[in-house]
Amino acid sequence: KVGLVILVTCSFTLLITASLQTFASWQSRSAMLVESSTLSTETVAREVTTALLFFDDDYANKALAELGNNRLVLGAMLYDADGAAFATLKLDEDPGEAWAAPTEEAILEHPDVLTVSRKVADQGELIGWIRVQFDRTGVLARTKEQAVSIAVVSAAGLGLAMVLALILSRWIALPILRLSATTKAIESEG
């Protein structure tokens, strides 16, 4: 019984620890993606200010193309102050409601996509908006890989704990069983 209690306690502790580790890893990776994606979007927003001021769509498209070098970028759209599309980067889908002009700065997290919307301003005056979508599937995949690794290590640790609990319980119980047998033998002779 002692071995079983030790085994159940170890198993429960191992399961809780593995779950917390996986959750913390997911939160950390997700926060890093949000931070780097927001920084990239804000950098491009500053770069396209001149393009919007002088209606230079070639320069705006070049700036968005540089953003496209980031393998996590799924697409981007630059809007003028009135919300009309000004420049676009590789939209794989029909620019429907998901690509409607933003009306406020936002970071929207969906399971597979992170969308960052930022205003483009010149001396505090709104001259446009930029919306960029980033792929989150890589973050999810790495977290799942880590969860599998943790599960394998936990299972191995649990197996080892079972073996040790069995050996330990027998080691503890054997002298008691011998004493009991000796006591019974003395009683029967006695």
Short mmCIF file of N, CA and C in Angstrom, two decimals:
data_model
loop_
_atom_site.label_atom_id
_atom_site.label_comp_id
_atom_site.label_asym_id
_atom_site.label_seq_id
_atom_site.Cartn_x
_atom_site.Cartn_y
_atom_site.Cartn_z
N LYS A 1 0.83 -1.20 0.00
CA LYS A 1 0.00 0.00 0.00
C LYS A 1 0.86 1.25 0.00
N VAL A 2 1.96 1.22 0.72
CA VAL A 2 2.85 2.37 0.78
C VAL A 2 3.41 2.65 -0.61
N GLY A 3 3.79 1.58 -1.30
CA GLY A 3 4.33 1.73 -2.66
C GLY A 3 3.30 2.33 -3.60
N LEU A 4 2.05 1.92 -3.45
CA LEU A 4 0.98 2.45 -4.30
C LEU A 4 0.76 3.94 -4.03
N VAL A 5 0.78 4.32 -2.77
CA VAL A 5 0.61 5.73 -2.41
C VAL A 5 1.76 6.56 -2.98
N ILE A 6 2.97 6.05 -2.86
CA ILE A 6 4.13 6.77 -3.40
C ILE A 6 4.01 6.89 -4.91
N LEU A 7 3.60 5.82 -5.57
CA LEU A 7 3.46 5.82 -7.03
C LEU A 7 2.39 6.81 -7.48
N VAL A 8 1.24 6.79 -6.84
CA VAL A 8 0.16 7.70 -7.23
C VAL A 8 0.58 9.15 -6.99
N THR A 9 1.23 9.43 -5.88
CA THR A 9 1.69 10.79 -5.58
C THR A 9 2.71 11.26 -6.61
N CYS A 10 3.66 10.40 -6.92
CA CYS A 10 4.67 10.76 -7.93
C CYS A 10 4.02 10.99 -9.30
N SER A 11 3.10 10.13 -9.66
CA SER A 11 2.42 10.25 -10.95
C SER A 11 1.66 11.56 -11.05
N PHE A 12 0.92 11.88 -10.01
CA PHE A 12 0.14 13.11 -9.99
C PHE A 12 1.04 14.34 -10.07
N THR A 13 2.11 14.33 -9.30
CA THR A 13 3.06 15.44 -9.30
C THR A 13 3.71 15.59 -10.66
N LEU A 14 4.09 14.49 -11.26
CA LEU A 14 4.71 14.51 -12.59
C LEU A 14 3.75 15.06 -13.64
N LEU A 15 2.49 14.64 -13.58
CA LEU A 15 1.48 15.11 -14.53
C LEU A 15 1.24 16.61 -14.39
N ILE A 16 1.11 17.09 -13.18
CA ILE A 16 0.90 18.52 -12.94
C ILE A 16 2.11 19.33 -13.41
N THR A 17 3.30 18.87 -13.10
CA THR A 17 4.52 19.57 -13.50
C THR A 17 4.64 19.63 -15.02
N ALA A 18 4.38 18.53 -15.70
CA ALA A 18 4.45 18.50 -17.16
C ALA A 18 3.43 19.44 -17.79
N SER A 19 2.23 19.46 -17.24
CA SER A 19 1.18 20.35 -17.76
C SER A 19 1.55 21.81 -17.58
N LEU A 20 2.06 22.14 -16.41
CA LEU A 20 2.46 23.53 -16.15
C LEU A 20 3.62 23.95 -17.04
N GLN A 21 4.57 23.06 -17.26
CA GLN A 21 5.71 23.36 -18.14
C GLN A 21 5.25 23.62 -19.57
N THR A 22 4.35 22.79 -20.07
CA THR A 22 3.84 22.96 -21.43
C THR A 22 3.06 24.28 -21.55
N PHE A 23 2.23 24.57 -20.56
CA PHE A 23 1.46 25.82 -20.59
C PHE A 23 2.38 27.04 -20.54
N ALA A 24 3.38 27.00 -19.68
CA ALA A 24 4.33 28.13 -19.57
C ALA A 24 5.10 28.31 -20.88
N SER A 25 5.48 27.23 -21.50
CA SER A 25 6.19 27.30 -22.77
C SER A 25 5.31 27.92 -23.85
N TRP A 26 4.05 27.51 -23.91
CA TRP A 26 3.11 28.06 -24.89
C TRP A 26 2.94 29.56 -24.67
N GLN A 27 2.74 29.96 -23.42
CA GLN A 27 2.55 31.38 -23.11
C GLN A 27 3.78 32.19 -23.49
N SER A 28 4.95 31.68 -23.18
CA SER A 28 6.20 32.38 -23.48
C SER A 28 6.40 32.54 -24.99
N ARG A 29 6.22 31.46 -25.72
CA ARG A 29 6.39 31.53 -27.19
C ARG A 29 5.34 32.43 -27.82
N SER A 30 4.14 32.37 -27.33
CA SER A 30 3.08 33.21 -27.87
C SER A 30 3.37 34.69 -27.60
N ALA A 31 3.83 35.01 -26.41
CA ALA A 31 4.17 36.39 -26.06
C ALA A 31 5.32 36.91 -26.92
N MET A 32 6.32 36.05 -27.16
CA MET A 32 7.44 36.46 -28.01
C MET A 32 6.98 36.73 -29.44
N LEU A 33 6.06 35.91 -29.94
CA LEU A 33 5.54 36.12 -31.30
C LEU A 33 4.76 37.43 -31.37
N VAL A 34 3.94 37.70 -30.38
CA VAL A 34 3.18 38.96 -30.36
C VAL A 34 4.13 40.15 -30.34
N GLU A 35 5.15 40.07 -29.50
CA GLU A 35 6.10 41.18 -29.38
C GLU A 35 6.86 41.42 -30.68
N SER A 36 7.39 40.37 -31.28
CA SER A 36 8.16 40.56 -32.51
C SER A 36 7.27 40.96 -33.68
N SER A 37 6.04 40.44 -33.73
CA SER A 37 5.11 40.79 -34.80
C SER A 37 4.67 42.24 -34.70
N THR A 38 4.41 42.68 -33.49
CA THR A 38 4.02 44.07 -33.27
C THR A 38 5.16 45.01 -33.66
N LEU A 39 6.37 44.66 -33.28
CA LEU A 39 7.53 45.47 -33.62
C LEU A 39 7.72 45.54 -35.14
N SER A 40 7.58 44.42 -35.83
CA SER A 40 7.70 44.41 -37.30
C SER A 40 6.65 45.30 -37.94
N THR A 41 5.41 45.19 -37.46
CA THR A 41 4.32 45.99 -38.02
C THR A 41 4.56 47.48 -37.78
N GLU A 42 4.99 47.84 -36.59
CA GLU A 42 5.24 49.25 -36.28
C GLU A 42 6.40 49.80 -37.10
N THR A 43 7.41 48.98 -37.34
CA THR A 43 8.55 49.40 -38.16
C THR A 43 8.10 49.70 -39.59
N VAL A 44 7.31 48.81 -40.16
CA VAL A 44 6.82 49.03 -41.53
C VAL A 44 5.87 50.23 -41.57
N ALA A 45 5.08 50.41 -40.51
CA ALA A 45 4.18 51.58 -40.46
C ALA A 45 4.98 52.87 -40.56
N ARG A 46 6.14 52.94 -39.90
CA ARG A 46 6.99 54.13 -39.99
C ARG A 46 7.59 54.27 -41.39
N GLU A 47 7.96 53.14 -41.99
CA GLU A 47 8.58 53.17 -43.33
C GLU A 47 7.62 53.62 -44.42
N VAL A 48 6.34 53.33 -44.28
CA VAL A 48 5.38 53.66 -45.35
C VAL A 48 4.74 55.03 -45.18
N THR A 49 5.12 55.75 -44.15
CA THR A 49 4.55 57.08 -43.93
C THR A 49 4.75 57.98 -45.16
N THR A 50 5.95 58.02 -45.67
CA THR A 50 6.24 58.85 -46.85
C THR A 50 5.44 58.39 -48.05
N ALA A 51 5.31 57.09 -48.22
CA ALA A 51 4.55 56.56 -49.36
C ALA A 51 3.10 57.02 -49.31
N LEU A 52 2.51 57.02 -48.14
CA LEU A 52 1.13 57.47 -48.02
C LEU A 52 1.01 58.98 -48.21
N LEU A 53 1.97 59.73 -47.69
CA LEU A 53 1.93 61.19 -47.83
C LEU A 53 2.00 61.62 -49.29
N PHE A 54 2.83 60.89 -50.08
CA PHE A 54 3.04 61.28 -51.49
C PHE A 54 2.37 60.33 -52.46
N PHE A 55 1.48 59.50 -51.97
CA PHE A 55 0.72 58.56 -52.81
C PHE A 55 1.64 57.72 -53.70
N ASP A 56 2.74 57.25 -53.11
CA ASP A 56 3.73 56.45 -53.84
C ASP A 56 3.48 54.97 -53.57
N ASP A 57 2.61 54.36 -54.38
CA ASP A 57 2.26 52.97 -54.14
C ASP A 57 3.42 52.01 -54.45
N ASP A 58 4.35 52.42 -55.33
CA ASP A 58 5.52 51.58 -55.61
C ASP A 58 6.38 51.42 -54.35
N TYR A 59 6.64 52.53 -53.69
CA TYR A 59 7.44 52.47 -52.47
C TYR A 59 6.70 51.67 -51.38
N ALA A 60 5.40 51.87 -51.29
CA ALA A 60 4.61 51.13 -50.29
C ALA A 60 4.68 49.63 -50.56
N ASN A 61 4.57 49.24 -51.83
CA ASN A 61 4.64 47.82 -52.18
C ASN A 61 6.03 47.24 -51.89
N LYS A 62 7.08 48.05 -52.10
CA LYS A 62 8.44 47.59 -51.78
C LYS A 62 8.60 47.38 -50.28
N ALA A 63 8.06 48.29 -49.50
CA ALA A 63 8.15 48.16 -48.03
C ALA A 63 7.40 46.92 -47.57
N LEU A 64 6.23 46.66 -48.14
CA LEU A 64 5.48 45.47 -47.78
C LEU A 64 6.19 44.20 -48.26
N ALA A 65 6.87 44.29 -49.42
CA ALA A 65 7.62 43.14 -49.94
C ALA A 65 8.75 42.78 -48.98
N GLU A 66 9.40 43.79 -48.40
CA GLU A 66 10.45 43.52 -47.41
C GLU A 66 9.86 42.82 -46.19
N LEU A 67 8.67 43.23 -45.80
CA LEU A 67 7.99 42.58 -44.69
C LEU A 67 7.71 41.11 -45.04
N GLY A 68 7.45 40.87 -46.31
CA GLY A 68 7.18 39.51 -46.78
C GLY A 68 8.37 38.58 -46.67
N ASN A 69 9.58 39.12 -46.46
CA ASN A 69 10.76 38.28 -46.26
C ASN A 69 10.69 37.52 -44.93
N ASN A 70 9.86 37.99 -44.05
CA ASN A 70 9.63 37.31 -42.77
C ASN A 70 8.74 36.10 -43.07
N ARG A 71 9.25 34.89 -42.83
CA ARG A 71 8.54 33.67 -43.20
C ARG A 71 7.22 33.49 -42.44
N LEU A 72 7.02 34.24 -41.36
CA LEU A 72 5.78 34.13 -40.59
C LEU A 72 4.66 35.00 -41.13
N VAL A 73 4.99 35.93 -42.04
CA VAL A 73 3.99 36.85 -42.56
C VAL A 73 3.12 36.14 -43.59
N LEU A 74 1.82 36.13 -43.34
CA LEU A 74 0.87 35.53 -44.27
C LEU A 74 0.37 36.55 -45.28
N GLY A 75 0.28 37.79 -44.85
CA GLY A 75 -0.20 38.84 -45.73
C GLY A 75 -0.22 40.17 -45.00
N ALA A 76 -0.31 41.23 -45.79
CA ALA A 76 -0.36 42.57 -45.20
C ALA A 76 -1.13 43.49 -46.14
N MET A 77 -1.74 44.49 -45.55
CA MET A 77 -2.48 45.46 -46.35
C MET A 77 -2.28 46.84 -45.75
N LEU A 78 -2.03 47.80 -46.62
CA LEU A 78 -1.86 49.18 -46.22
C LEU A 78 -3.07 49.95 -46.72
N TYR A 79 -3.64 50.78 -45.87
CA TYR A 79 -4.84 51.55 -46.18
C TYR A 79 -4.54 53.03 -46.06
N ASP A 80 -5.24 53.84 -46.84
CA ASP A 80 -5.10 55.29 -46.66
C ASP A 80 -6.00 55.71 -45.50
N ALA A 81 -6.03 57.00 -45.20
CA ALA A 81 -6.79 57.51 -44.06
C ALA A 81 -8.28 57.26 -44.18
N ASP A 82 -8.78 57.15 -45.42
CA ASP A 82 -10.20 56.90 -45.65
C ASP A 82 -10.55 55.42 -45.57
N GLY A 83 -9.56 54.55 -45.42
CA GLY A 83 -9.81 53.12 -45.31
C GLY A 83 -9.75 52.38 -46.64
N ALA A 84 -9.34 53.08 -47.70
CA ALA A 84 -9.23 52.42 -49.01
C ALA A 84 -7.88 51.69 -49.09
N ALA A 85 -7.90 50.51 -49.70
CA ALA A 85 -6.66 49.72 -49.85
C ALA A 85 -5.66 50.51 -50.68
N PHE A 86 -4.42 50.58 -50.21
CA PHE A 86 -3.37 51.34 -50.89
C PHE A 86 -2.29 50.42 -51.44
N ALA A 87 -1.91 49.41 -50.66
CA ALA A 87 -0.91 48.42 -51.10
C ALA A 87 -1.20 47.10 -50.42
N THR A 88 -0.82 46.00 -51.10
CA THR A 88 -1.15 44.67 -50.60
C THR A 88 0.05 43.75 -50.74
N LEU A 89 0.18 42.84 -49.80
CA LEU A 89 1.22 41.81 -49.86
C LEU A 89 0.58 40.44 -49.76
N LYS A 90 0.80 39.61 -50.75
CA LYS A 90 0.41 38.19 -50.84
C LYS A 90 -0.77 37.75 -49.99
N LEU A 91 -1.93 38.21 -50.33
CA LEU A 91 -3.13 37.73 -49.66
C LEU A 91 -3.54 36.42 -50.32
N ASP A 92 -3.58 35.36 -49.53
CA ASP A 92 -3.96 34.05 -50.06
C ASP A 92 -5.47 33.90 -50.14
N GLU A 93 -6.17 34.76 -49.51
CA GLU A 93 -7.62 34.67 -49.49
C GLU A 93 -8.23 35.92 -50.10
N ASP A 94 -9.50 35.85 -50.38
CA ASP A 94 -10.23 37.00 -50.89
C ASP A 94 -10.25 38.06 -49.80
N PRO A 95 -9.82 39.29 -50.13
CA PRO A 95 -9.81 40.34 -49.08
C PRO A 95 -11.22 40.74 -48.68
N GLY A 96 -11.85 39.88 -47.93
CA GLY A 96 -13.21 40.14 -47.46
C GLY A 96 -13.19 40.87 -46.14
N GLU A 97 -14.09 40.45 -45.26
CA GLU A 97 -14.25 41.12 -43.98
C GLU A 97 -12.99 41.05 -43.12
N ALA A 98 -12.22 39.95 -43.24
CA ALA A 98 -10.99 39.81 -42.45
C ALA A 98 -9.99 40.91 -42.78
N TRP A 99 -10.09 41.45 -43.99
CA TRP A 99 -9.15 42.48 -44.41
C TRP A 99 -9.81 43.85 -44.52
N ALA A 100 -10.94 44.04 -43.87
CA ALA A 100 -11.57 45.36 -43.85
C ALA A 100 -10.63 46.33 -43.14
N ALA A 101 -10.69 47.59 -43.55
CA ALA A 101 -9.80 48.60 -42.96
C ALA A 101 -10.00 48.67 -41.45
N PRO A 102 -8.91 48.67 -40.70
CA PRO A 102 -9.04 48.78 -39.24
C PRO A 102 -9.52 50.17 -38.83
N THR A 103 -10.13 50.23 -37.69
CA THR A 103 -10.57 51.52 -37.14
C THR A 103 -9.88 51.81 -35.81
N GLU A 104 -9.11 50.83 -35.34
CA GLU A 104 -8.35 51.01 -34.10
C GLU A 104 -7.16 50.07 -34.10
N GLU A 105 -6.16 50.44 -33.32
CA GLU A 105 -5.00 49.56 -33.20
C GLU A 105 -5.43 48.32 -32.42
N ALA A 106 -4.99 47.17 -32.89
CA ALA A 106 -5.41 45.93 -32.23
C ALA A 106 -4.41 44.81 -32.49
N ILE A 107 -4.42 43.86 -31.58
CA ILE A 107 -3.70 42.60 -31.74
C ILE A 107 -4.73 41.51 -31.52
N LEU A 108 -5.04 40.77 -32.58
CA LEU A 108 -6.04 39.72 -32.51
C LEU A 108 -5.35 38.37 -32.63
N GLU A 109 -5.54 37.55 -31.60
CA GLU A 109 -4.92 36.23 -31.59
C GLU A 109 -5.98 35.17 -31.88
N HIS A 110 -5.78 34.43 -32.94
CA HIS A 110 -6.62 33.30 -33.31
C HIS A 110 -5.73 32.06 -33.21
N PRO A 111 -6.30 30.87 -33.24
CA PRO A 111 -5.47 29.66 -33.09
C PRO A 111 -4.29 29.58 -34.06
N ASP A 112 -4.49 29.89 -35.32
CA ASP A 112 -3.42 29.75 -36.31
C ASP A 112 -2.86 31.07 -36.81
N VAL A 113 -3.54 32.18 -36.52
CA VAL A 113 -3.16 33.47 -37.10
C VAL A 113 -3.13 34.56 -36.02
N LEU A 114 -2.12 35.41 -36.13
CA LEU A 114 -2.02 36.60 -35.28
C LEU A 114 -2.16 37.80 -36.21
N THR A 115 -3.10 38.68 -35.92
CA THR A 115 -3.32 39.86 -36.75
C THR A 115 -2.98 41.10 -35.95
N VAL A 116 -2.09 41.93 -36.52
CA VAL A 116 -1.69 43.18 -35.87
C VAL A 116 -2.12 44.35 -36.75
N SER A 117 -2.86 45.28 -36.17
CA SER A 117 -3.30 46.48 -36.88
C SER A 117 -2.72 47.70 -36.16
N ARG A 118 -2.10 48.57 -36.95
CA ARG A 118 -1.50 49.78 -36.40
C ARG A 118 -1.82 50.97 -37.29
N LYS A 119 -1.93 52.14 -36.66
CA LYS A 119 -2.17 53.34 -37.46
C LYS A 119 -0.84 53.86 -37.99
N VAL A 120 -0.92 54.51 -39.13
CA VAL A 120 0.24 55.18 -39.72
C VAL A 120 -0.02 56.67 -39.55
N ALA A 121 0.89 57.35 -38.88
CA ALA A 121 0.67 58.76 -38.57
C ALA A 121 1.87 59.59 -38.98
N ASP A 122 1.60 60.84 -39.30
CA ASP A 122 2.65 61.81 -39.59
C ASP A 122 2.42 63.00 -38.67
N GLN A 123 3.36 63.23 -37.78
CA GLN A 123 3.28 64.29 -36.79
C GLN A 123 1.96 64.24 -36.02
N GLY A 124 1.59 63.01 -35.64
CA GLY A 124 0.39 62.80 -34.83
C GLY A 124 -0.90 62.73 -35.63
N GLU A 125 -0.86 63.05 -36.92
CA GLU A 125 -2.07 63.03 -37.74
C GLU A 125 -2.20 61.68 -38.45
N LEU A 126 -3.37 61.07 -38.35
CA LEU A 126 -3.63 59.78 -38.99
C LEU A 126 -3.60 59.94 -40.51
N ILE A 127 -2.74 59.14 -41.15
CA ILE A 127 -2.69 59.18 -42.62
C ILE A 127 -2.97 57.80 -43.22
N GLY A 128 -3.13 56.78 -42.36
CA GLY A 128 -3.46 55.46 -42.88
C GLY A 128 -3.39 54.40 -41.80
N TRP A 129 -3.57 53.16 -42.26
CA TRP A 129 -3.54 52.00 -41.38
C TRP A 129 -2.74 50.89 -42.04
N ILE A 130 -2.17 50.03 -41.22
CA ILE A 130 -1.53 48.82 -41.73
C ILE A 130 -2.04 47.63 -40.91
N ARG A 131 -2.33 46.55 -41.63
CA ARG A 131 -2.75 45.31 -40.98
C ARG A 131 -1.86 44.20 -41.52
N VAL A 132 -1.29 43.42 -40.61
CA VAL A 132 -0.40 42.32 -40.99
C VAL A 132 -0.87 41.06 -40.27
N GLN A 133 -0.91 39.96 -41.03
CA GLN A 133 -1.25 38.67 -40.43
C GLN A 133 -0.01 37.79 -40.38
N PHE A 134 0.19 37.16 -39.22
CA PHE A 134 1.34 36.30 -38.98
C PHE A 134 0.87 34.87 -38.70
N ASP A 135 1.66 33.92 -39.14
CA ASP A 135 1.37 32.50 -38.96
C ASP A 135 1.78 32.05 -37.57
N ARG A 136 0.84 31.46 -36.83
CA ARG A 136 1.13 30.96 -35.48
C ARG A 136 1.30 29.45 -35.45
N THR A 137 1.15 28.77 -36.58
CA THR A 137 1.20 27.30 -36.57
C THR A 137 2.57 26.78 -36.14
N GLY A 138 3.64 27.51 -36.44
CA GLY A 138 4.97 27.09 -36.02
C GLY A 138 5.10 27.08 -34.51
N VAL A 139 4.52 28.09 -33.87
CA VAL A 139 4.56 28.17 -32.41
C VAL A 139 3.79 26.99 -31.83
N LEU A 140 2.63 26.70 -32.42
CA LEU A 140 1.84 25.58 -31.95
C LEU A 140 2.58 24.26 -32.14
N ALA A 141 3.23 24.10 -33.30
CA ALA A 141 3.95 22.86 -33.59
C ALA A 141 5.09 22.64 -32.61
N ARG A 142 5.86 23.70 -32.33
CA ARG A 142 6.97 23.56 -31.38
C ARG A 142 6.47 23.23 -29.98
N THR A 143 5.34 23.82 -29.59
CA THR A 143 4.78 23.54 -28.28
C THR A 143 4.29 22.09 -28.21
N LYS A 144 3.67 21.61 -29.30
CA LYS A 144 3.22 20.21 -29.32
C LYS A 144 4.40 19.26 -29.27
N GLU A 145 5.48 19.59 -29.99
CA GLU A 145 6.69 18.75 -29.95
C GLU A 145 7.23 18.69 -28.52
N GLN A 146 7.25 19.83 -27.86
CA GLN A 146 7.75 19.86 -26.48
C GLN A 146 6.83 19.06 -25.57
N ALA A 147 5.52 19.15 -25.79
CA ALA A 147 4.58 18.40 -24.96
C ALA A 147 4.79 16.90 -25.13
N VAL A 148 5.05 16.46 -26.36
CA VAL A 148 5.32 15.04 -26.60
C VAL A 148 6.61 14.62 -25.90
N SER A 149 7.64 15.45 -26.01
CA SER A 149 8.90 15.14 -25.32
C SER A 149 8.70 15.04 -23.81
N ILE A 150 7.95 15.97 -23.27
CA ILE A 150 7.68 15.95 -21.82
C ILE A 150 6.89 14.70 -21.46
N ALA A 151 5.92 14.32 -22.31
CA ALA A 151 5.12 13.12 -22.03
C ALA A 151 6.00 11.86 -22.04
N VAL A 152 6.93 11.78 -23.01
CA VAL A 152 7.82 10.61 -23.08
C VAL A 152 8.72 10.55 -21.85
N VAL A 153 9.30 11.68 -21.49
CA VAL A 153 10.17 11.72 -20.31
C VAL A 153 9.36 11.42 -19.05
N SER A 154 8.15 11.94 -18.98
CA SER A 154 7.28 11.67 -17.82
C SER A 154 6.93 10.19 -17.73
N ALA A 155 6.61 9.59 -18.87
CA ALA A 155 6.28 8.16 -18.88
C ALA A 155 7.49 7.33 -18.43
N ALA A 156 8.68 7.69 -18.90
CA ALA A 156 9.89 6.98 -18.49
C ALA A 156 10.12 7.17 -16.99
N GLY A 157 9.93 8.39 -16.51
CA GLY A 157 10.07 8.67 -15.08
C GLY A 157 9.05 7.91 -14.26
N LEU A 158 7.84 7.82 -14.78
CA LEU A 158 6.79 7.07 -14.09
C LEU A 158 7.13 5.59 -14.04
N GLY A 159 7.64 5.05 -15.15
CA GLY A 159 8.06 3.64 -15.18
C GLY A 159 9.16 3.38 -14.16
N LEU A 160 10.13 4.26 -14.12
CA LEU A 160 11.22 4.14 -13.15
C LEU A 160 10.68 4.24 -11.73
N ALA A 161 9.74 5.17 -11.51
CA ALA A 161 9.15 5.31 -10.18
C ALA A 161 8.40 4.04 -9.77
N MET A 162 7.72 3.41 -10.73
CA MET A 162 7.01 2.17 -10.42
C MET A 162 7.98 1.07 -10.01
N VAL A 163 9.06 0.92 -10.77
CA VAL A 163 10.06 -0.10 -10.46
C VAL A 163 10.68 0.17 -9.10
N LEU A 164 11.07 1.42 -8.87
CA LEU A 164 11.67 1.76 -7.58
C LEU A 164 10.69 1.57 -6.42
N ALA A 165 9.42 1.92 -6.63
CA ALA A 165 8.42 1.75 -5.57
C ALA A 165 8.23 0.27 -5.26
N LEU A 166 8.22 -0.56 -6.28
CA LEU A 166 8.09 -2.00 -6.07
C LEU A 166 9.28 -2.55 -5.30
N ILE A 167 10.49 -2.19 -5.73
CA ILE A 167 11.70 -2.66 -5.06
C ILE A 167 11.75 -2.14 -3.63
N LEU A 168 11.43 -0.87 -3.45
CA LEU A 168 11.47 -0.27 -2.12
C LEU A 168 10.43 -0.90 -1.19
N SER A 169 9.24 -1.14 -1.70
CA SER A 169 8.20 -1.72 -0.85
C SER A 169 8.58 -3.15 -0.44
N ARG A 170 9.17 -3.91 -1.35
CA ARG A 170 9.62 -5.27 -1.00
C ARG A 170 10.78 -5.20 0.00
N TRP A 171 11.67 -4.26 -0.20
CA TRP A 171 12.82 -4.10 0.68
C TRP A 171 12.37 -3.76 2.10
N ILE A 172 11.33 -2.90 2.19
CA ILE A 172 10.80 -2.52 3.49
C ILE A 172 9.99 -3.67 4.09
N ALA A 173 9.21 -4.36 3.28
CA ALA A 173 8.30 -5.39 3.77
C ALA A 173 9.01 -6.70 4.11
N LEU A 174 10.11 -7.02 3.45
CA LEU A 174 10.79 -8.31 3.66
C LEU A 174 11.20 -8.55 5.12
N PRO A 175 11.86 -7.61 5.79
CA PRO A 175 12.19 -7.86 7.21
C PRO A 175 10.96 -8.04 8.09
N ILE A 176 9.89 -7.33 7.77
CA ILE A 176 8.64 -7.46 8.55
C ILE A 176 8.05 -8.85 8.34
N LEU A 177 8.05 -9.33 7.09
CA LEU A 177 7.55 -10.67 6.80
C LEU A 177 8.39 -11.74 7.49
N ARG A 178 9.71 -11.57 7.49
CA ARG A 178 10.59 -12.52 8.18
C ARG A 178 10.32 -12.53 9.69
N LEU A 179 10.15 -11.33 10.25
CA LEU A 179 9.86 -11.23 11.68
C LEU A 179 8.52 -11.89 12.00
N SER A 180 7.55 -11.68 11.14
CA SER A 180 6.24 -12.30 11.33
C SER A 180 6.33 -13.81 11.26
N ALA A 181 7.08 -14.32 10.29
CA ALA A 181 7.25 -15.77 10.15
C ALA A 181 7.97 -16.34 11.38
N THR A 182 8.99 -15.66 11.85
CA THR A 182 9.74 -16.11 13.03
C THR A 182 8.82 -16.12 14.25
N THR A 183 8.00 -15.08 14.39
CA THR A 183 7.07 -14.98 15.51
C THR A 183 6.07 -16.12 15.47
N LYS A 184 5.54 -16.44 14.32
CA LYS A 184 4.59 -17.53 14.16
C LYS A 184 5.27 -18.88 14.49
N ALA A 185 6.52 -19.03 14.05
CA ALA A 185 7.24 -20.29 14.34
C ALA A 185 7.47 -20.45 15.83
N ILE A 186 7.82 -19.36 16.51
CA ILE A 186 8.05 -19.41 17.94
C ILE A 186 6.75 -19.72 18.67
N GLU A 187 5.65 -19.09 18.19
CA GLU A 187 4.33 -19.32 18.80
C GLU A 187 3.89 -20.78 18.66
N SER A 188 4.13 -21.35 17.50
CA SER A 188 3.68 -22.71 17.26
C SER A 188 4.53 -23.73 18.03
N GLU A 189 5.80 -23.43 18.31
CA GLU A 189 6.66 -24.32 19.07
C GLU A 189 6.39 -24.18 20.57
N GLY A 190 5.95 -23.04 20.90
CA GLY A 190 5.85 -22.66 22.18
C GLY A 190 5.13 -22.99 23.31
#
